Amino acid sequence: MTAEVPSPSKLPSDFLWGFATASFQIEGSTDVDGRGKSIWDDYAKLPGKTLDGRDGDVATDSYKRWEEDLDLLVQYGVKSYRFSIAWSRIIPLGGRNDPVNEAGIQWYSHLIDALLARGIVPFVTLYHWDLPQALYDRYGGWLSKEIVQDYVRYAKICFERFGDRVKYWCALTMNEPWCISVLGHGRGVFAPGRSSDRTRSPEGDSSTEPWIVGHNVILSHAYAVKLYREEFKAAQGGTIGITLNGDWALPYDDSPENVAAAQHALDVAIGMCDPIYLGHYPEYMKTMLGDRLPTFTPEELAVVKGSSEFYGMNTYTTNLCKAGGEDEFQGRSEYTFTRPDGSQLGTQAHCAWLQDYPEGFRQLLNYLWKRYKHPIYVTENGFAVKDENAMPVEQALADHDRVQYFKGNCEALLAARNEDGVDIRAYFAWSLLDNFEWSVADGYVTRFGLTYVDYVTQKRYPKDSGKFVSKWFTEHVAEEPRAQKASAQLELPQTDGNDVPDGTTSSPTEDKKKKTTKARFARFTAYISTFLGI
């Protein structure tokens, strides 16, 4: 468990909180500084693949505006920032024998240094769905076991070049294996868009491919962790694990068949990665899929089991589950938000699949802790306000429904930790910015950001929700002991009076004016108070 806290109304001083993003969703600059194509580059340009017909070529322009984004994090007062590295910026063609792109490495190195100089802990995702296109063209990407060696080589380069400063490797190594497998190779709504539905894809087999992909994702993660532990962990002292998506499932009513349906939904959505924590797939998955579910060799299972040092939790909502469905990806249960009495579970988001229900968030935290007994890092949690994209900026900034969502979930998190005894060590709100949203390929229509982005000017405007989350965690995380603060300051890179080490405030193609760390932190407390209106 983390450090003891002086009050049940507080989180421990070493609790990490902040905001999360992903490379393809914010960076843009898809053809800059040697980056290779990812499977999302061309997929997003295909007619009908995104709701608004837009792609990720510009996104929120964060490859160029990264310093502005980091200054925004300082304004919010975050302790940590979760971001992902684009594999095709590091190795444009992706493979273990392909050349490394030094410009891409330097860009992420500058970003990490700048975070540390601002007192923000980097929380790094190695893979957030943007597979190098060359690997998909070469052997089918995640459909082939060939990818394991290529992924391990990519991970090794990241450990070698960033691991001296990165202490949290999240999704770490993978983000949401269920989405990679099911949405990309089953439903066909994420890149590469494979499906048995020929109206969506000319190729693909939804009955087998998702489970093959999930299997290879688990193996790639496990062997990357094995490498880290054998060659880097002792010297670098980092923590490594995986992030899983999974929403809470409640039975529609108390009938035995609906109670079973809720568990089956959890078995497929979350239990897909049970081999990592428990050493085997859930019995329900094995029965449902039969010989379509790949098996691990004894040697592979020895590497897979225990290959995550925490449970990375991406969750958004709660579903009421009824028996009788045919969708294997939902454990053959039907989802609804409508209770038997006709009332709704919570407030409806812009996405049809999302309503707020903080009670479910607390219940899921308890379920995961009791089932897996691993520390929990909430790596994504967020809400898209209905029709926000059509609102004037001033109205969008007053995002009451999103504030209520975070208020409920923050209180649920606090209660789960301090009343229920769940070992929760971090919380990352999704997302720092409005961005390209690949939730069923919404494009830019759906806004999850706690900061509003004007996609014409790229100007950022903090929303009420961003200010609320900042204020809530500032008030509910215990202050660090003075000795601990001093130690943390000593671990920062040498800055010679500047924000970051010489040459690291700019991308490899830009130079910008530096500001002094001394001036920034001297004004920090007053600035945060003004920013929050307190």
Short mmCIF file of C-alpha atoms in Angstrom, two decimals:
data_model
loop_
_atom_site.label_atom_id
_atom_site.label_comp_id
_atom_site.label_asym_id
_atom_site.label_seq_id
_atom_site.Cartn_x
_atom_site.Cartn_y
_atom_site.Cartn_z
CA MET A 1 0.00 0.00 0.00
CA THR A 2 1.03 3.61 -0.40
CA ALA A 3 1.85 5.99 2.42
CA GLU A 4 -0.56 6.35 5.34
CA VAL A 5 -2.71 9.45 5.35
CA PRO A 6 -3.69 11.59 8.32
CA SER A 7 -7.40 11.68 7.54
CA PRO A 8 -10.06 9.48 5.87
CA SER A 9 -10.87 12.49 3.69
CA LYS A 10 -7.40 12.51 2.14
CA LEU A 11 -5.40 10.47 -0.35
CA PRO A 12 -1.74 9.74 0.47
CA SER A 13 0.95 12.23 -0.41
CA ASP A 14 2.47 9.90 -3.01
CA PHE A 15 -0.83 9.45 -4.86
CA LEU A 16 -0.36 10.34 -8.54
CA TRP A 17 -3.02 12.29 -10.38
CA GLY A 18 -3.17 14.07 -13.68
CA PHE A 19 -4.48 13.87 -17.22
CA ALA A 20 -3.99 11.40 -20.05
CA THR A 21 -3.54 11.62 -23.83
CA ALA A 22 -2.46 9.36 -26.70
CA SER A 23 -0.01 10.10 -29.50
CA PHE A 24 -2.24 9.75 -32.58
CA GLN A 25 -5.07 11.63 -30.93
CA ILE A 26 -3.09 14.80 -30.23
CA GLU A 27 0.26 14.97 -31.99
CA GLY A 28 -0.55 15.54 -35.66
CA SER A 29 2.60 16.13 -37.77
CA THR A 30 2.23 12.63 -39.18
CA ASP A 31 4.87 13.20 -41.87
CA VAL A 32 7.37 15.22 -39.84
CA ASP A 33 10.88 14.35 -38.61
CA GLY A 34 10.98 10.87 -40.13
CA ARG A 35 7.80 9.42 -38.64
CA GLY A 36 6.50 6.38 -40.50
CA LYS A 37 2.85 5.68 -41.17
CA SER A 38 0.66 4.01 -38.55
CA ILE A 39 -2.39 1.88 -39.34
CA TRP A 40 -4.58 4.85 -38.35
CA ASP A 41 -3.07 7.30 -40.86
CA ASP A 42 -4.77 5.95 -43.98
CA TYR A 43 -7.65 4.22 -42.19
CA ALA A 44 -8.96 7.53 -40.83
CA LYS A 45 -8.96 8.94 -44.37
CA LEU A 46 -11.20 6.20 -45.78
CA PRO A 47 -14.76 7.39 -46.51
CA GLY A 48 -17.13 6.61 -43.66
CA LYS A 49 -14.48 5.53 -41.16
CA THR A 50 -14.82 8.69 -39.02
CA LEU A 51 -18.10 10.48 -38.33
CA ASP A 52 -16.87 13.86 -39.54
CA GLY A 53 -14.56 12.58 -42.27
CA ARG A 54 -11.48 14.05 -40.57
CA ASP A 55 -8.15 12.40 -39.77
CA GLY A 56 -5.16 12.72 -37.46
CA ASP A 57 -2.80 14.71 -39.68
CA VAL A 58 -3.17 17.81 -37.48
CA ALA A 59 -5.20 16.64 -34.45
CA THR A 60 -4.47 19.17 -31.67
CA ASP A 61 -1.08 19.98 -33.20
CA SER A 62 0.65 18.89 -30.01
CA TYR A 63 3.84 17.80 -31.76
CA LYS A 64 4.47 21.49 -32.35
CA ARG A 65 2.59 22.88 -29.33
CA TRP A 66 3.98 20.50 -26.71
CA GLU A 67 5.44 23.26 -24.54
CA GLU A 68 2.08 25.02 -24.45
CA ASP A 69 0.46 21.74 -23.37
CA LEU A 70 3.01 21.20 -20.61
CA ASP A 71 2.50 24.74 -19.34
CA LEU A 72 -1.21 23.95 -19.23
CA LEU A 73 -0.43 20.93 -17.04
CA VAL A 74 1.50 23.23 -14.71
CA GLN A 75 -1.51 25.54 -14.54
CA TYR A 76 -3.68 22.60 -13.50
CA GLY A 77 -1.10 21.62 -10.88
CA VAL A 78 -0.94 17.93 -11.88
CA LYS A 79 1.50 15.52 -10.32
CA SER A 80 1.77 13.27 -13.37
CA TYR A 81 1.02 13.11 -17.10
CA ARG A 82 0.17 9.95 -18.99
CA PHE A 83 1.11 10.06 -22.68
CA SER A 84 1.94 7.48 -25.32
CA ILE A 85 4.92 7.05 -27.62
CA ALA A 86 4.23 6.54 -31.33
CA TRP A 87 6.05 3.34 -32.35
CA SER A 88 6.44 4.65 -35.92
CA ARG A 89 8.24 7.79 -34.69
CA ILE A 90 10.86 5.57 -33.03
CA ILE A 91 11.12 2.87 -35.73
CA PRO A 92 9.31 4.15 -38.84
CA LEU A 93 8.99 0.68 -40.38
CA GLY A 94 8.51 -0.97 -36.98
CA GLY A 95 10.63 -4.12 -37.34
CA ARG A 96 13.51 -5.45 -35.27
CA ASN A 97 15.92 -5.05 -38.18
CA ASP A 98 14.57 -1.70 -39.37
CA PRO A 99 16.42 1.60 -38.79
CA VAL A 100 15.77 3.76 -35.73
CA ASN A 101 14.65 7.36 -36.14
CA GLU A 102 16.81 9.55 -33.93
CA ALA A 103 14.64 12.64 -34.45
CA GLY A 104 11.64 10.82 -32.98
CA ILE A 105 13.66 9.65 -30.00
CA GLN A 106 14.90 13.18 -29.35
CA TRP A 107 11.39 14.63 -29.46
CA TYR A 108 10.14 12.29 -26.73
CA SER A 109 13.37 12.75 -24.77
CA HIS A 110 12.82 16.51 -24.78
CA LEU A 111 9.22 16.01 -23.68
CA ILE A 112 10.26 13.81 -20.76
CA ASP A 113 12.98 16.24 -19.66
CA ALA A 114 10.56 19.14 -19.82
CA LEU A 115 8.00 17.28 -17.71
CA LEU A 116 10.59 16.54 -15.04
CA ALA A 117 11.80 20.13 -15.07
CA ARG A 118 8.23 21.19 -14.34
CA GLY A 119 7.96 18.72 -11.48
CA ILE A 120 5.60 16.39 -13.39
CA VAL A 121 6.05 12.60 -13.34
CA PRO A 122 6.07 10.99 -16.83
CA PHE A 123 3.67 8.02 -17.04
CA VAL A 124 4.44 6.40 -20.37
CA THR A 125 2.31 4.19 -22.60
CA LEU A 126 4.37 2.23 -25.10
CA TYR A 127 1.47 1.28 -27.36
CA HIS A 128 -1.84 3.09 -27.81
CA TRP A 129 -3.12 1.43 -31.01
CA ASP A 130 -0.94 3.16 -33.63
CA LEU A 131 0.84 0.10 -35.06
CA PRO A 132 3.39 0.88 -37.79
CA GLN A 133 1.63 0.35 -41.12
CA ALA A 134 4.70 -1.45 -42.47
CA LEU A 135 4.23 -4.30 -39.97
CA TYR A 136 0.61 -4.75 -40.96
CA ASP A 137 1.62 -4.82 -44.62
CA ARG A 138 4.52 -7.17 -43.90
CA TYR A 139 2.77 -9.94 -41.96
CA GLY A 140 -0.66 -8.81 -40.77
CA GLY A 141 0.46 -7.02 -37.63
CA TRP A 142 -1.05 -8.45 -34.46
CA LEU A 143 -2.36 -11.48 -36.35
CA SER A 144 1.15 -12.93 -36.48
CA LYS A 145 3.41 -14.08 -33.65
CA GLU A 146 6.18 -12.43 -35.64
CA ILE A 147 5.14 -9.22 -33.94
CA VAL A 148 6.37 -10.35 -30.53
CA GLN A 149 10.04 -9.93 -31.43
CA ASP A 150 9.42 -6.63 -33.19
CA TYR A 151 7.52 -5.22 -30.23
CA VAL A 152 10.20 -6.33 -27.77
CA ARG A 153 12.87 -4.60 -29.83
CA TYR A 154 10.79 -1.39 -29.90
CA ALA A 155 10.28 -1.61 -26.13
CA LYS A 156 14.02 -2.17 -25.61
CA ILE A 157 14.89 1.02 -27.46
CA CYS A 158 12.44 2.95 -25.29
CA PHE A 159 13.85 1.43 -22.10
CA GLU A 160 17.40 2.22 -23.23
CA ARG A 161 16.72 5.79 -24.26
CA PHE A 162 14.07 6.93 -21.76
CA GLY A 163 14.22 4.51 -18.84
CA ASP A 164 16.75 6.50 -16.85
CA ARG A 165 14.00 9.12 -16.40
CA VAL A 166 10.74 7.14 -16.81
CA LYS A 167 9.69 5.19 -13.71
CA TYR A 168 6.16 4.22 -14.81
CA TRP A 169 5.68 2.17 -17.95
CA CYS A 170 1.95 1.86 -18.47
CA ALA A 171 -0.32 0.21 -20.87
CA LEU A 172 2.51 0.09 -19.96
CA THR A 173 3.14 -1.79 -22.05
CA MET A 174 -0.23 -2.11 -23.84
CA ASN A 175 -3.39 -0.03 -23.85
CA GLU A 176 -6.70 -1.92 -23.87
CA PRO A 177 -6.03 -5.31 -25.53
CA TRP A 178 -9.80 -5.87 -25.88
CA CYS A 179 -10.07 -2.80 -28.15
CA ILE A 180 -7.04 -3.84 -30.23
CA SER A 181 -8.55 -7.29 -30.66
CA VAL A 182 -12.30 -6.82 -30.82
CA LEU A 183 -12.76 -3.35 -32.29
CA GLY A 184 -9.86 -3.67 -34.73
CA HIS A 185 -10.26 -7.32 -35.77
CA GLY A 186 -13.82 -8.25 -34.80
CA ARG A 187 -16.28 -5.40 -35.14
CA GLY A 188 -14.06 -3.69 -37.71
CA VAL A 189 -14.60 -0.15 -36.39
CA PHE A 190 -10.98 0.55 -35.39
CA ALA A 191 -7.90 0.30 -37.60
CA PRO A 192 -7.10 -1.98 -39.35
CA GLY A 193 -10.87 -2.45 -39.64
CA ARG A 194 -11.04 -6.22 -40.13
CA SER A 195 -14.38 -8.00 -39.76
CA SER A 196 -16.54 -10.80 -41.11
CA ASP A 197 -19.02 -8.06 -42.04
CA ARG A 198 -18.24 -7.49 -45.71
CA THR A 199 -20.00 -4.11 -45.65
CA ARG A 200 -17.18 -2.98 -43.36
CA SER A 201 -14.18 -4.92 -44.54
CA PRO A 202 -13.20 -7.03 -47.57
CA GLU A 203 -11.30 -9.38 -45.29
CA GLY A 204 -11.30 -10.68 -41.75
CA ASP A 205 -12.84 -13.41 -39.61
CA SER A 206 -14.59 -12.10 -36.50
CA SER A 207 -14.93 -15.59 -35.04
CA THR A 208 -11.20 -16.26 -34.76
CA GLU A 209 -9.03 -13.20 -35.40
CA PRO A 210 -9.86 -11.19 -32.25
CA TRP A 211 -8.75 -14.05 -30.03
CA ILE A 212 -5.55 -14.62 -32.02
CA VAL A 213 -4.75 -10.92 -31.77
CA GLY A 214 -5.49 -10.81 -28.04
CA HIS A 215 -3.20 -13.78 -27.53
CA ASN A 216 -0.33 -12.14 -29.43
CA VAL A 217 -0.86 -8.85 -27.60
CA ILE A 218 -0.50 -10.66 -24.26
CA LEU A 219 2.67 -12.42 -25.43
CA SER A 220 4.20 -9.18 -26.72
CA HIS A 221 3.47 -7.44 -23.44
CA ALA A 222 4.84 -10.32 -21.37
CA TYR A 223 8.12 -10.65 -23.26
CA ALA A 224 8.67 -6.89 -23.14
CA VAL A 225 8.21 -7.03 -19.35
CA LYS A 226 10.60 -10.00 -19.16
CA LEU A 227 13.22 -7.96 -21.00
CA TYR A 228 12.69 -4.95 -18.73
CA ARG A 229 13.04 -7.02 -15.57
CA GLU A 230 16.14 -8.85 -16.79
CA GLU A 231 18.05 -5.94 -18.28
CA PHE A 232 16.73 -2.63 -16.94
CA LYS A 233 14.66 -2.78 -13.76
CA ALA A 234 17.50 -3.19 -11.29
CA ALA A 235 19.34 -0.12 -12.58
CA GLN A 236 16.36 2.04 -13.49
CA GLY A 237 13.98 1.13 -10.67
CA GLY A 238 10.78 1.50 -12.68
CA THR A 239 7.35 -0.11 -12.46
CA ILE A 240 5.81 -1.86 -15.46
CA GLY A 241 2.41 -3.31 -16.27
CA ILE A 242 -0.59 -3.32 -18.58
CA THR A 243 -3.74 -1.22 -18.89
CA LEU A 244 -7.07 -2.93 -19.51
CA ASN A 245 -10.39 -1.45 -20.48
CA GLY A 246 -13.49 -2.76 -18.78
CA ASP A 247 -16.71 -1.22 -17.57
CA TRP A 248 -18.68 -2.45 -14.59
CA ALA A 249 -21.47 -4.92 -15.31
CA LEU A 250 -24.60 -5.13 -13.18
CA PRO A 251 -27.41 -7.66 -13.62
CA TYR A 252 -30.57 -6.14 -15.06
CA ASP A 253 -32.46 -7.72 -12.17
CA ASP A 254 -31.92 -10.42 -9.56
CA SER A 255 -32.79 -13.36 -11.79
CA PRO A 256 -30.06 -16.05 -11.85
CA GLU A 257 -29.68 -15.81 -15.63
CA ASN A 258 -29.08 -12.05 -15.54
CA VAL A 259 -26.68 -12.33 -12.61
CA ALA A 260 -24.73 -14.86 -14.69
CA ALA A 261 -24.91 -12.58 -17.75
CA ALA A 262 -23.22 -9.75 -15.84
CA GLN A 263 -20.36 -12.04 -14.80
CA HIS A 264 -20.00 -13.36 -18.35
CA ALA A 265 -19.68 -9.78 -19.62
CA LEU A 266 -16.85 -9.18 -17.15
CA ASP A 267 -15.21 -12.49 -18.04
CA VAL A 268 -14.84 -11.45 -21.68
CA ALA A 269 -14.13 -7.72 -21.31
CA ILE A 270 -11.71 -7.96 -18.38
CA GLY A 271 -10.99 -11.69 -18.00
CA MET A 272 -9.44 -11.72 -21.46
CA CYS A 273 -6.17 -10.86 -19.69
CA ASP A 274 -6.62 -13.21 -16.73
CA PRO A 275 -3.58 -15.21 -17.92
CA ILE A 276 -1.42 -12.23 -16.88
CA TYR A 277 -2.77 -12.18 -13.31
CA LEU A 278 -4.20 -15.66 -12.70
CA GLY A 279 -2.41 -17.86 -15.22
CA HIS A 280 -5.49 -18.93 -17.21
CA TYR A 281 -8.48 -17.65 -19.18
CA PRO A 282 -11.88 -17.60 -17.45
CA GLU A 283 -13.80 -20.89 -17.70
CA TYR A 284 -16.66 -19.11 -19.44
CA MET A 285 -14.36 -17.87 -22.22
CA LYS A 286 -12.89 -21.33 -22.68
CA THR A 287 -16.36 -22.88 -22.91
CA MET A 288 -17.75 -20.19 -25.22
CA LEU A 289 -14.83 -20.22 -27.65
CA GLY A 290 -13.64 -23.81 -27.49
CA ASP A 291 -10.73 -24.49 -29.81
CA ARG A 292 -10.97 -20.95 -31.21
CA LEU A 293 -9.20 -19.71 -28.07
CA PRO A 294 -5.44 -20.05 -28.51
CA THR A 295 -3.42 -21.76 -25.79
CA PHE A 296 -0.08 -20.85 -24.27
CA THR A 297 2.81 -23.29 -24.15
CA PRO A 298 4.14 -23.99 -20.63
CA GLU A 299 7.17 -21.84 -21.45
CA GLU A 300 4.99 -18.93 -22.63
CA LEU A 301 2.68 -19.15 -19.64
CA ALA A 302 5.67 -18.96 -17.30
CA VAL A 303 6.49 -15.57 -18.88
CA VAL A 304 2.89 -14.35 -19.10
CA LYS A 305 1.73 -15.08 -15.56
CA GLY A 306 2.83 -12.30 -13.21
CA SER A 307 3.90 -9.97 -16.04
CA SER A 308 2.10 -6.92 -14.65
CA GLU A 309 3.07 -5.21 -11.43
CA PHE A 310 -0.23 -3.35 -11.18
CA TYR A 311 -3.69 -3.24 -12.70
CA GLY A 312 -4.02 -0.34 -15.15
CA MET A 313 -7.73 0.49 -15.20
CA ASN A 314 -9.44 2.26 -18.10
CA THR A 315 -13.14 2.57 -17.31
CA TYR A 316 -15.96 4.92 -18.21
CA THR A 317 -19.41 3.54 -17.39
CA THR A 318 -21.62 0.75 -16.01
CA ASN A 319 -23.86 -1.53 -18.06
CA LEU A 320 -27.00 -3.36 -17.00
CA CYS A 321 -26.80 -6.88 -18.41
CA LYS A 322 -29.51 -9.22 -19.65
CA ALA A 323 -29.05 -12.85 -20.66
CA GLY A 324 -29.86 -14.02 -24.16
CA GLY A 325 -27.58 -11.96 -26.35
CA GLU A 326 -25.59 -13.43 -29.25
CA ASP A 327 -22.62 -11.06 -29.13
CA GLU A 328 -19.57 -13.03 -28.01
CA PHE A 329 -17.62 -9.83 -27.47
CA GLN A 330 -20.10 -8.95 -24.68
CA GLY A 331 -20.15 -12.46 -23.22
CA ARG A 332 -23.48 -13.12 -24.99
CA SER A 333 -25.24 -10.59 -22.80
CA GLU A 334 -27.31 -7.59 -23.82
CA TYR A 335 -26.38 -4.14 -22.52
CA THR A 336 -28.81 -1.44 -21.49
CA PHE A 337 -28.95 1.69 -19.33
CA THR A 338 -32.70 1.40 -18.76
CA ARG A 339 -33.75 -0.12 -15.45
CA PRO A 340 -36.80 -2.42 -15.15
CA ASP A 341 -38.84 0.55 -13.90
CA GLY A 342 -37.97 2.55 -17.04
CA SER A 343 -35.56 4.99 -15.37
CA GLN A 344 -32.05 5.60 -16.68
CA LEU A 345 -28.94 4.51 -14.84
CA GLY A 346 -27.39 7.99 -15.05
CA THR A 347 -26.84 11.10 -17.17
CA GLN A 348 -26.46 10.35 -20.87
CA ALA A 349 -23.19 11.36 -22.53
CA HIS A 350 -22.75 12.29 -26.18
CA CYS A 351 -21.68 8.68 -26.81
CA ALA A 352 -24.53 6.16 -26.81
CA TRP A 353 -22.40 3.74 -24.75
CA LEU A 354 -21.73 6.11 -21.82
CA GLN A 355 -23.75 7.21 -18.82
CA ASP A 356 -22.36 8.30 -15.46
CA TYR A 357 -22.84 6.00 -12.47
CA PRO A 358 -20.26 6.57 -9.70
CA GLU A 359 -21.59 3.68 -7.63
CA GLY A 360 -20.49 1.36 -10.43
CA PHE A 361 -17.02 2.90 -10.48
CA ARG A 362 -16.59 2.10 -6.78
CA GLN A 363 -17.95 -1.42 -7.23
CA LEU A 364 -15.56 -2.10 -10.11
CA LEU A 365 -12.58 -0.90 -8.06
CA ASN A 366 -13.57 -3.34 -5.33
CA TYR A 367 -14.09 -6.20 -7.79
CA LEU A 368 -10.66 -5.75 -9.40
CA TRP A 369 -8.87 -5.47 -6.07
CA LYS A 370 -10.51 -8.59 -4.65
CA ARG A 371 -10.03 -10.59 -7.85
CA TYR A 372 -6.43 -9.69 -8.70
CA LYS A 373 -4.88 -8.25 -5.52
CA HIS A 374 -2.70 -5.85 -7.49
CA PRO A 375 -2.33 -2.10 -6.91
CA ILE A 376 -4.72 -0.19 -9.17
CA TYR A 377 -3.75 2.76 -11.35
CA VAL A 378 -6.84 4.38 -12.89
CA THR A 379 -5.26 5.27 -16.22
CA GLU A 380 -8.39 6.59 -18.01
CA ASN A 381 -11.75 7.85 -16.84
CA GLY A 382 -13.85 10.51 -18.54
CA PHE A 383 -17.10 11.83 -19.96
CA ALA A 384 -18.26 13.47 -23.21
CA VAL A 385 -20.97 16.09 -22.70
CA LYS A 386 -23.91 15.65 -25.04
CA ASP A 387 -23.81 17.96 -28.08
CA GLU A 388 -20.84 19.89 -26.69
CA ASN A 389 -19.31 20.23 -30.15
CA ALA A 390 -22.32 22.27 -31.30
CA MET A 391 -22.19 24.67 -28.35
CA PRO A 392 -20.62 28.16 -28.31
CA VAL A 393 -17.26 28.09 -26.53
CA GLU A 394 -18.58 29.89 -23.45
CA GLN A 395 -21.33 27.29 -23.01
CA ALA A 396 -18.98 24.36 -23.64
CA LEU A 397 -16.60 25.60 -20.93
CA ALA A 398 -19.40 25.40 -18.36
CA ASP A 399 -19.49 21.59 -18.67
CA HIS A 400 -21.77 20.80 -15.73
CA ASP A 401 -22.41 17.14 -16.64
CA ARG A 402 -18.68 16.42 -16.86
CA VAL A 403 -18.07 18.17 -13.53
CA GLN A 404 -20.75 15.98 -11.94
CA TYR A 405 -19.18 12.89 -13.48
CA PHE A 406 -15.78 13.64 -11.99
CA LYS A 407 -17.25 14.74 -8.68
CA GLY A 408 -19.05 11.43 -8.29
CA ASN A 409 -16.11 9.30 -9.41
CA CYS A 410 -13.53 11.16 -7.31
CA GLU A 411 -15.66 10.68 -4.20
CA ALA A 412 -16.16 7.02 -5.14
CA LEU A 413 -12.39 6.57 -5.54
CA LEU A 414 -11.76 8.14 -2.14
CA ALA A 415 -14.34 5.90 -0.49
CA ALA A 416 -13.02 2.77 -2.22
CA ARG A 417 -9.53 3.47 -0.96
CA ASN A 418 -10.15 4.77 2.53
CA GLU A 419 -13.33 2.90 3.47
CA ASP A 420 -13.10 -0.31 1.43
CA GLY A 421 -9.33 -0.78 1.60
CA VAL A 422 -8.71 -0.86 -2.17
CA ASP A 423 -5.06 -0.14 -3.03
CA ILE A 424 -5.46 2.71 -5.56
CA ARG A 425 -2.31 4.62 -6.40
CA ALA A 426 -3.14 6.92 -9.31
CA TYR A 427 -5.95 8.58 -11.24
CA PHE A 428 -5.73 10.05 -14.74
CA ALA A 429 -8.70 11.93 -16.19
CA TRP A 430 -9.37 11.48 -19.91
CA SER A 431 -8.40 13.71 -21.49
CA LEU A 432 -6.18 16.76 -21.10
CA LEU A 433 -7.48 18.09 -24.42
CA ASP A 434 -10.39 17.64 -26.76
CA ASN A 435 -8.85 15.53 -29.52
CA PHE A 436 -9.30 13.04 -32.34
CA GLU A 437 -11.69 10.55 -30.79
CA TRP A 438 -11.56 6.99 -32.10
CA SER A 439 -14.40 5.83 -29.93
CA VAL A 440 -16.15 4.06 -32.81
CA ALA A 441 -14.18 6.55 -34.93
CA ASP A 442 -16.05 9.70 -33.89
CA GLY A 443 -13.33 11.98 -35.25
CA TYR A 444 -13.63 15.42 -33.65
CA VAL A 445 -17.40 15.39 -33.07
CA THR A 446 -17.15 13.92 -29.57
CA ARG A 447 -15.23 15.95 -26.99
CA PHE A 448 -13.74 14.25 -23.93
CA GLY A 449 -11.30 17.02 -23.03
CA LEU A 450 -11.13 18.83 -19.72
CA THR A 451 -9.66 21.59 -21.89
CA TYR A 452 -11.59 22.92 -24.87
CA VAL A 453 -9.70 23.06 -28.17
CA ASP A 454 -10.73 25.38 -30.99
CA TYR A 455 -9.72 23.19 -33.92
CA VAL A 456 -9.45 26.19 -36.25
CA THR A 457 -7.05 28.24 -34.13
CA GLN A 458 -5.82 25.39 -31.87
CA LYS A 459 -6.34 27.68 -28.89
CA ARG A 460 -6.86 25.88 -25.55
CA TYR A 461 -9.48 26.95 -22.99
CA PRO A 462 -9.70 25.27 -19.55
CA LYS A 463 -13.20 23.94 -18.87
CA ASP A 464 -14.92 23.98 -15.50
CA SER A 465 -14.25 20.24 -15.25
CA GLY A 466 -10.49 20.77 -15.56
CA LYS A 467 -10.59 23.36 -12.81
CA PHE A 468 -12.75 21.08 -10.67
CA VAL A 469 -10.43 18.07 -10.98
CA SER A 470 -7.43 20.27 -10.23
CA LYS A 471 -9.08 21.76 -7.15
CA TRP A 472 -10.41 18.42 -5.90
CA PHE A 473 -7.06 16.64 -5.96
CA THR A 474 -5.23 19.67 -4.58
CA GLU A 475 -7.58 19.54 -1.60
CA HIS A 476 -7.68 15.76 -1.19
CA VAL A 477 -4.06 14.65 -1.65
CA ALA A 478 -2.03 15.00 1.53
CA GLU A 479 0.99 17.26 1.35
CA GLU A 480 4.38 15.63 0.95
CA PRO A 481 6.67 15.67 3.98
CA ARG A 482 9.37 18.32 3.61
CA ALA A 483 12.17 15.79 3.41
CA GLN A 484 10.36 13.97 0.61
CA LYS A 485 9.89 17.24 -1.29
CA ALA A 486 13.57 18.04 -1.01
CA SER A 487 14.52 14.56 -2.21
CA ALA A 488 12.19 14.84 -5.21
CA GLN A 489 13.73 18.18 -6.15
CA LEU A 490 17.20 16.68 -6.03
CA GLU A 491 16.16 14.02 -8.56
CA LEU A 492 15.30 16.57 -11.24
CA PRO A 493 17.75 16.96 -14.11
CA GLN A 494 20.28 19.79 -13.89
CA THR A 495 18.73 22.86 -15.48
CA ASP A 496 21.28 25.67 -15.06
CA GLY A 497 18.42 27.99 -14.11
CA ASN A 498 16.27 27.09 -17.12
CA ASP A 499 13.09 25.04 -17.53
CA VAL A 500 14.90 22.08 -19.04
CA PRO A 501 18.45 21.08 -19.92
CA ASP A 502 20.08 23.09 -22.69
CA GLY A 503 18.47 22.43 -26.05
CA THR A 504 15.46 20.55 -24.73
CA THR A 505 12.74 23.20 -24.74
CA SER A 506 12.23 22.84 -28.48
CA SER A 507 11.27 20.08 -30.85
CA PRO A 508 14.12 19.06 -33.17
CA THR A 509 12.82 21.61 -35.67
CA GLU A 510 11.96 24.56 -33.42
CA ASP A 511 13.62 26.93 -30.97
CA LYS A 512 11.56 28.77 -28.39
CA LYS A 513 12.24 31.25 -25.64
CA LYS A 514 13.05 29.71 -22.26
CA LYS A 515 11.54 30.68 -18.93
CA THR A 516 13.31 30.20 -15.65
CA THR A 517 12.32 27.45 -13.28
CA LYS A 518 12.92 29.77 -10.36
CA ALA A 519 10.38 32.31 -11.58
CA ARG A 520 7.85 29.61 -12.47
CA PHE A 521 7.86 27.88 -9.11
CA ALA A 522 8.11 31.08 -7.10
CA ARG A 523 4.76 32.08 -8.58
CA PHE A 524 3.27 28.59 -8.61
CA THR A 525 1.04 28.65 -5.52
CA ALA A 526 -0.38 32.08 -6.27
CA TYR A 527 -0.91 31.17 -9.92
CA ILE A 528 -2.83 27.99 -9.14
CA SER A 529 -5.05 29.87 -6.70
CA THR A 530 -5.84 32.50 -9.31
CA PHE A 531 -6.40 29.86 -12.00
CA LEU A 532 -8.90 27.99 -9.83
CA GLY A 533 -10.59 31.15 -8.61
CA ILE A 534 -9.81 30.52 -4.94
#
